[in-house]
Amino acid sequence: MASERILGFVLAGGEGTRLRPLPRERAKPALGFAGGYRLIDFVLSNLVNSGVGPIYVLAQYKPDSVLEHIAAAWGPRVGVLLPRSGNGKGYTGTATAVQQNMDVVERERPDLVAVFAADHVYRMDVRQMAGFHRARRAQVSVAAVTVPIECAPSFGVVIARRDGRVSEFQEKPQRPRSLPGDPGHAYASMGNYLFEPAALTQALRDMGRRGGRSRCHPAPPTKPREGRPGPTITLPAKTAGAESFRRRAQYRIECRALHPSRTLGP
């Protein structure tokens, strides 16, 4: 694990329309939180203190506010990538943002690619997520938190089997499916993914064949072709083999500001 190189993409291109009027002057990830911090500082602190690198922020909406903060607070440890000129569309969604920057993946040749959201307030040791990913021999792993079923329609909901393997995504469903054996809760996706580079490349190719669906939700596992393993998409679940991972609080949400120079707690 210590020798693995994880390339980080932080998705900071959204407008944050639900927070209006706050994002009128700044992108949502650059909004202030807890004094001198910005929302994007949480994910960047998690990634930097977990040894992830290089890290690139994919910015689009009001990018100057993101660029200024990254330069002042994070310096050369974090790069910012804007939509490529000449494509006429910019970043139309999560997947197209990653797709436009796949040359970075090819150049860096990482062992894993982390695709994380920029606007969540939480603490995470990404090394634990990577360890879980390796232990399950997954091609894609997604971070999720349990939420009350009545709150689930506000989130992307992950449907998982009892062994933790993902079978379906529901995008803000009116009738979300509950956890196996727990009808009062559902899994809400955090929008944080770990990809094997080959699996990410294949997912983007499949997206193109389906007509360019822009959200970066990997397709549910399918029957493998003869002689080739099928995709394995996993997340922690209260089952044997995953419970110890959950006890380490990998997905615990904490409204606690982390300064870039501090290290993660246990």
Short mmCIF file of C-alpha atoms in Angstrom, two decimals:
data_model
loop_
_atom_site.label_atom_id
_atom_site.label_comp_id
_atom_site.label_asym_id
_atom_site.label_seq_id
_atom_site.Cartn_x
_atom_site.Cartn_y
_atom_site.Cartn_z
CA MET A 1 0.00 0.00 0.00
CA ALA A 2 2.78 2.44 0.90
CA SER A 3 4.27 2.25 -2.59
CA GLU A 4 0.98 2.72 -4.45
CA ARG A 5 0.58 5.92 -6.40
CA ILE A 6 -2.92 7.36 -6.35
CA LEU A 7 -3.77 10.13 -8.78
CA GLY A 8 -6.43 12.48 -7.42
CA PHE A 9 -9.09 14.33 -9.44
CA VAL A 10 -11.22 16.75 -7.42
CA LEU A 11 -14.45 17.77 -9.15
CA ALA A 12 -15.05 21.49 -8.57
CA GLY A 13 -16.95 22.55 -11.69
CA GLY A 14 -20.56 22.73 -10.49
CA GLU A 15 -22.53 25.95 -10.01
CA GLY A 16 -24.07 25.04 -6.66
CA THR A 17 -27.50 26.34 -7.65
CA ARG A 18 -29.14 24.97 -4.49
CA LEU A 19 -27.01 27.35 -2.40
CA ARG A 20 -28.02 30.52 -4.21
CA PRO A 21 -27.37 33.36 -3.66
CA LEU A 22 -24.07 32.28 -2.05
CA PRO A 23 -22.34 31.11 -5.28
CA ARG A 24 -23.01 34.35 -7.18
CA GLU A 25 -19.47 35.57 -6.58
CA ARG A 26 -17.62 32.31 -5.95
CA ALA A 27 -17.76 28.70 -7.01
CA LYS A 28 -19.37 26.50 -4.37
CA PRO A 29 -16.10 24.72 -3.45
CA ALA A 30 -14.53 28.15 -2.79
CA LEU A 31 -17.24 29.26 -0.34
CA GLY A 32 -16.09 30.03 3.17
CA PHE A 33 -16.63 27.58 6.02
CA ALA A 34 -15.58 27.73 9.69
CA GLY A 35 -13.59 30.92 9.63
CA GLY A 36 -10.77 30.99 7.09
CA TYR A 37 -11.46 27.63 5.48
CA ARG A 38 -13.16 26.86 2.18
CA LEU A 39 -15.31 23.84 1.37
CA ILE A 40 -12.66 22.45 -0.96
CA ASP A 41 -10.11 22.40 1.87
CA PHE A 42 -11.73 19.31 3.37
CA VAL A 43 -11.24 17.02 0.39
CA LEU A 44 -7.78 18.44 -0.31
CA SER A 45 -6.73 17.90 3.32
CA ASN A 46 -8.01 14.33 3.15
CA LEU A 47 -6.11 13.62 -0.05
CA VAL A 48 -2.85 15.35 0.89
CA ASN A 49 -2.70 13.82 4.36
CA SER A 50 -3.50 10.40 2.89
CA GLY A 51 -0.47 10.59 0.61
CA VAL A 52 -2.47 10.94 -2.60
CA GLY A 53 -0.65 12.69 -5.40
CA PRO A 54 -0.47 14.29 -7.78
CA ILE A 55 -3.80 16.07 -7.18
CA TYR A 56 -5.68 18.07 -9.79
CA VAL A 57 -8.79 20.18 -9.23
CA LEU A 58 -11.12 20.21 -12.25
CA ALA A 59 -12.70 23.67 -12.16
CA GLN A 60 -15.16 25.42 -14.48
CA TYR A 61 -17.77 27.70 -12.85
CA LYS A 62 -16.18 30.96 -11.65
CA PRO A 63 -12.75 29.30 -11.73
CA ASP A 64 -10.87 32.41 -10.60
CA SER A 65 -12.20 31.95 -7.06
CA VAL A 66 -10.88 28.36 -7.03
CA LEU A 67 -7.56 29.26 -8.65
CA GLU A 68 -6.90 32.08 -6.19
CA HIS A 69 -7.60 29.96 -3.15
CA ILE A 70 -5.57 26.96 -4.37
CA ALA A 71 -2.59 29.20 -5.14
CA ALA A 72 -2.76 30.93 -1.75
CA ALA A 73 -3.50 27.93 0.49
CA TRP A 74 -2.07 24.89 -1.28
CA GLY A 75 0.57 26.14 -3.71
CA PRO A 76 2.28 23.65 -6.02
CA ARG A 77 0.93 20.59 -4.19
CA VAL A 78 -2.38 20.96 -6.06
CA GLY A 79 -2.91 21.73 -9.74
CA VAL A 80 -6.01 23.18 -11.39
CA LEU A 81 -7.28 21.98 -14.77
CA LEU A 82 -9.84 23.98 -16.76
CA PRO A 83 -11.94 22.71 -19.68
CA ARG A 84 -9.93 22.29 -22.83
CA SER A 85 -10.34 25.17 -25.24
CA GLY A 86 -11.95 24.38 -28.56
CA ASN A 87 -14.31 21.63 -27.44
CA GLY A 88 -17.21 24.09 -27.25
CA LYS A 89 -18.91 22.34 -24.32
CA GLY A 90 -16.66 22.58 -21.30
CA TYR A 91 -17.31 20.05 -18.55
CA THR A 92 -20.89 18.88 -19.00
CA GLY A 93 -20.71 16.48 -16.07
CA THR A 94 -18.45 14.39 -13.90
CA ALA A 95 -17.53 11.85 -16.54
CA THR A 96 -16.78 14.38 -19.28
CA ALA A 97 -14.55 16.31 -16.88
CA VAL A 98 -12.50 13.18 -16.24
CA GLN A 99 -12.62 12.17 -19.90
CA GLN A 100 -11.10 15.47 -21.03
CA ASN A 101 -8.16 14.86 -18.70
CA MET A 102 -7.42 11.21 -19.35
CA ASP A 103 -4.08 12.26 -20.84
CA VAL A 104 -3.05 13.05 -17.24
CA VAL A 105 -3.82 9.45 -16.26
CA GLU A 106 -1.81 8.17 -19.23
CA ARG A 107 1.11 10.43 -18.36
CA GLU A 108 1.18 9.73 -14.60
CA ARG A 109 0.50 5.97 -14.89
CA PRO A 110 -0.93 5.68 -11.34
CA ASP A 111 -1.90 2.48 -9.58
CA LEU A 112 -5.33 3.94 -8.71
CA VAL A 113 -7.34 6.99 -9.72
CA ALA A 114 -9.35 8.81 -7.04
CA VAL A 115 -12.29 10.86 -8.35
CA PHE A 116 -13.61 12.89 -5.41
CA ALA A 117 -16.21 15.63 -4.94
CA ALA A 118 -15.05 19.08 -3.83
CA ASP A 119 -17.92 20.28 -1.66
CA HIS A 120 -18.38 17.84 1.24
CA VAL A 121 -17.50 18.48 4.89
CA TYR A 122 -15.96 15.30 6.28
CA ARG A 123 -12.76 13.54 7.30
CA MET A 124 -11.45 10.46 5.51
CA ASP A 125 -8.22 8.49 5.38
CA VAL A 126 -8.13 7.51 1.71
CA ARG A 127 -5.51 4.87 2.45
CA GLN A 128 -8.15 2.88 4.32
CA MET A 129 -10.47 3.09 1.34
CA ALA A 130 -7.64 1.93 -0.93
CA GLY A 131 -6.91 -0.96 1.44
CA PHE A 132 -10.55 -2.01 1.33
CA HIS A 133 -10.50 -1.71 -2.46
CA ARG A 134 -7.48 -4.00 -2.70
CA ALA A 135 -8.81 -6.49 -0.18
CA ARG A 136 -12.00 -6.88 -2.21
CA ARG A 137 -10.09 -7.03 -5.51
CA ALA A 138 -12.49 -4.42 -6.83
CA GLN A 139 -12.17 -2.50 -10.06
CA VAL A 140 -14.20 0.40 -8.70
CA SER A 141 -15.05 1.34 -5.11
CA VAL A 142 -17.48 4.07 -4.06
CA ALA A 143 -17.70 5.81 -0.69
CA ALA A 144 -21.16 5.94 0.85
CA VAL A 145 -22.78 6.90 4.13
CA THR A 146 -25.97 5.62 5.71
CA VAL A 147 -28.80 8.16 5.85
CA PRO A 148 -32.39 7.90 7.13
CA ILE A 149 -34.63 6.57 4.38
CA GLU A 150 -36.76 9.73 4.48
CA CYS A 151 -33.68 11.81 3.60
CA ALA A 152 -32.47 9.53 0.81
CA PRO A 153 -34.46 11.21 -2.03
CA SER A 154 -32.06 14.16 -1.74
CA PHE A 155 -29.05 11.99 -2.62
CA GLY A 156 -27.74 9.55 -5.16
CA VAL A 157 -28.58 6.20 -3.60
CA VAL A 158 -26.32 3.15 -3.90
CA ILE A 159 -27.98 -0.26 -3.96
CA ALA A 160 -25.68 -2.95 -2.61
CA ARG A 161 -25.90 -6.67 -2.03
CA ARG A 162 -25.26 -8.11 1.40
CA ASP A 163 -21.64 -8.78 0.44
CA GLY A 164 -21.10 -5.08 -0.34
CA ARG A 165 -21.10 -5.42 -4.12
CA VAL A 166 -22.96 -2.58 -5.83
CA SER A 167 -25.79 -3.59 -8.13
CA GLU A 168 -27.52 -0.29 -8.92
CA PHE A 169 -27.45 3.51 -8.57
CA GLN A 170 -30.59 5.57 -8.04
CA GLU A 171 -30.27 9.28 -8.78
CA LYS A 172 -32.37 11.14 -6.16
CA PRO A 173 -35.15 8.55 -6.26
CA GLN A 174 -38.66 9.28 -5.02
CA ARG A 175 -38.79 5.77 -3.56
CA PRO A 176 -35.23 4.87 -2.52
CA ARG A 177 -34.35 1.28 -1.73
CA SER A 178 -33.23 0.61 1.80
CA LEU A 179 -30.21 -1.27 3.11
CA PRO A 180 -30.45 -5.06 3.22
CA GLY A 181 -31.98 -5.88 6.58
CA ASP A 182 -32.35 -2.21 7.58
CA PRO A 183 -35.53 -0.67 6.13
CA GLY A 184 -34.99 2.62 7.94
CA HIS A 185 -31.76 3.58 6.16
CA ALA A 186 -30.22 3.81 2.70
CA TYR A 187 -26.71 4.25 1.30
CA ALA A 188 -26.08 7.80 0.03
CA SER A 189 -23.18 8.13 -2.38
CA MET A 190 -20.52 10.64 -1.38
CA GLY A 191 -19.43 11.01 -4.99
CA ASN A 192 -15.99 9.64 -4.07
CA TYR A 193 -14.62 6.84 -6.25
CA LEU A 194 -11.48 4.77 -6.55
CA PHE A 195 -10.84 3.33 -10.00
CA GLU A 196 -8.39 0.92 -11.44
CA PRO A 197 -7.06 2.97 -14.38
CA ALA A 198 -8.12 0.33 -16.93
CA ALA A 199 -11.60 0.20 -15.43
CA LEU A 200 -11.92 3.99 -15.62
CA THR A 201 -10.86 3.96 -19.26
CA GLN A 202 -13.39 1.24 -20.05
CA ALA A 203 -16.18 3.06 -18.18
CA LEU A 204 -15.59 6.20 -20.23
CA ARG A 205 -15.56 4.20 -23.46
CA ASP A 206 -18.85 2.58 -22.46
CA MET A 207 -20.27 6.03 -21.72
CA GLY A 208 -19.37 7.15 -25.22
CA ARG A 209 -21.09 4.15 -26.74
CA ARG A 210 -24.22 4.89 -24.68
CA GLY A 211 -24.36 8.39 -26.08
CA GLY A 212 -22.26 10.38 -23.65
CA ARG A 213 -24.13 10.12 -20.35
CA SER A 214 -22.21 12.60 -18.26
CA ARG A 215 -22.47 11.36 -14.69
CA CYS A 216 -19.61 9.25 -13.43
CA HIS A 217 -21.69 6.39 -12.05
CA PRO A 218 -20.11 3.15 -13.21
CA ALA A 219 -22.55 0.75 -14.78
CA PRO A 220 -23.66 -2.03 -12.44
CA PRO A 221 -21.69 -5.27 -12.65
CA THR A 222 -22.40 -7.28 -15.76
CA LYS A 223 -21.79 -10.84 -16.83
CA PRO A 224 -18.09 -11.14 -17.67
CA ARG A 225 -16.92 -11.98 -21.12
CA GLU A 226 -15.39 -15.38 -21.54
CA GLY A 227 -11.86 -15.37 -20.22
CA ARG A 228 -12.16 -11.87 -18.74
CA PRO A 229 -13.20 -10.82 -15.23
CA GLY A 230 -16.33 -8.72 -14.94
CA PRO A 231 -16.34 -5.35 -13.13
CA THR A 232 -16.47 -5.45 -9.35
CA ILE A 233 -17.89 -2.37 -7.63
CA THR A 234 -17.88 -2.46 -3.85
CA LEU A 235 -18.59 -0.36 -0.80
CA PRO A 236 -18.48 -1.08 2.93
CA ALA A 237 -21.47 -2.94 4.34
CA LYS A 238 -22.31 -4.46 7.70
CA THR A 239 -21.20 -7.91 6.63
CA ALA A 240 -18.35 -10.22 7.48
CA GLY A 241 -15.10 -8.87 6.10
CA ALA A 242 -16.29 -5.25 5.90
CA GLU A 243 -17.36 -4.54 9.47
CA SER A 244 -13.80 -3.94 10.69
CA PHE A 245 -13.35 -1.43 7.87
CA ARG A 246 -16.46 0.45 9.02
CA ARG A 247 -15.24 0.47 12.61
CA ARG A 248 -12.23 2.46 11.50
CA ALA A 249 -14.70 5.23 10.58
CA GLN A 250 -13.60 5.54 6.98
CA TYR A 251 -16.91 7.07 6.05
CA ARG A 252 -17.73 8.95 9.25
CA ILE A 253 -18.88 12.50 8.58
CA GLU A 254 -17.38 15.08 10.88
CA CYS A 255 -18.09 18.81 10.78
CA ARG A 256 -14.54 19.52 11.73
CA ALA A 257 -12.21 21.88 9.87
CA LEU A 258 -8.83 20.47 8.87
CA HIS A 259 -5.94 22.77 8.17
CA PRO A 260 -3.71 21.72 5.25
CA SER A 261 -0.66 21.55 7.54
CA ARG A 262 -2.29 19.21 10.09
CA THR A 263 -2.31 15.45 9.88
CA LEU A 264 -5.33 13.23 10.09
CA GLY A 265 -6.26 11.80 13.46
CA PRO A 266 -6.73 8.08 14.09
#
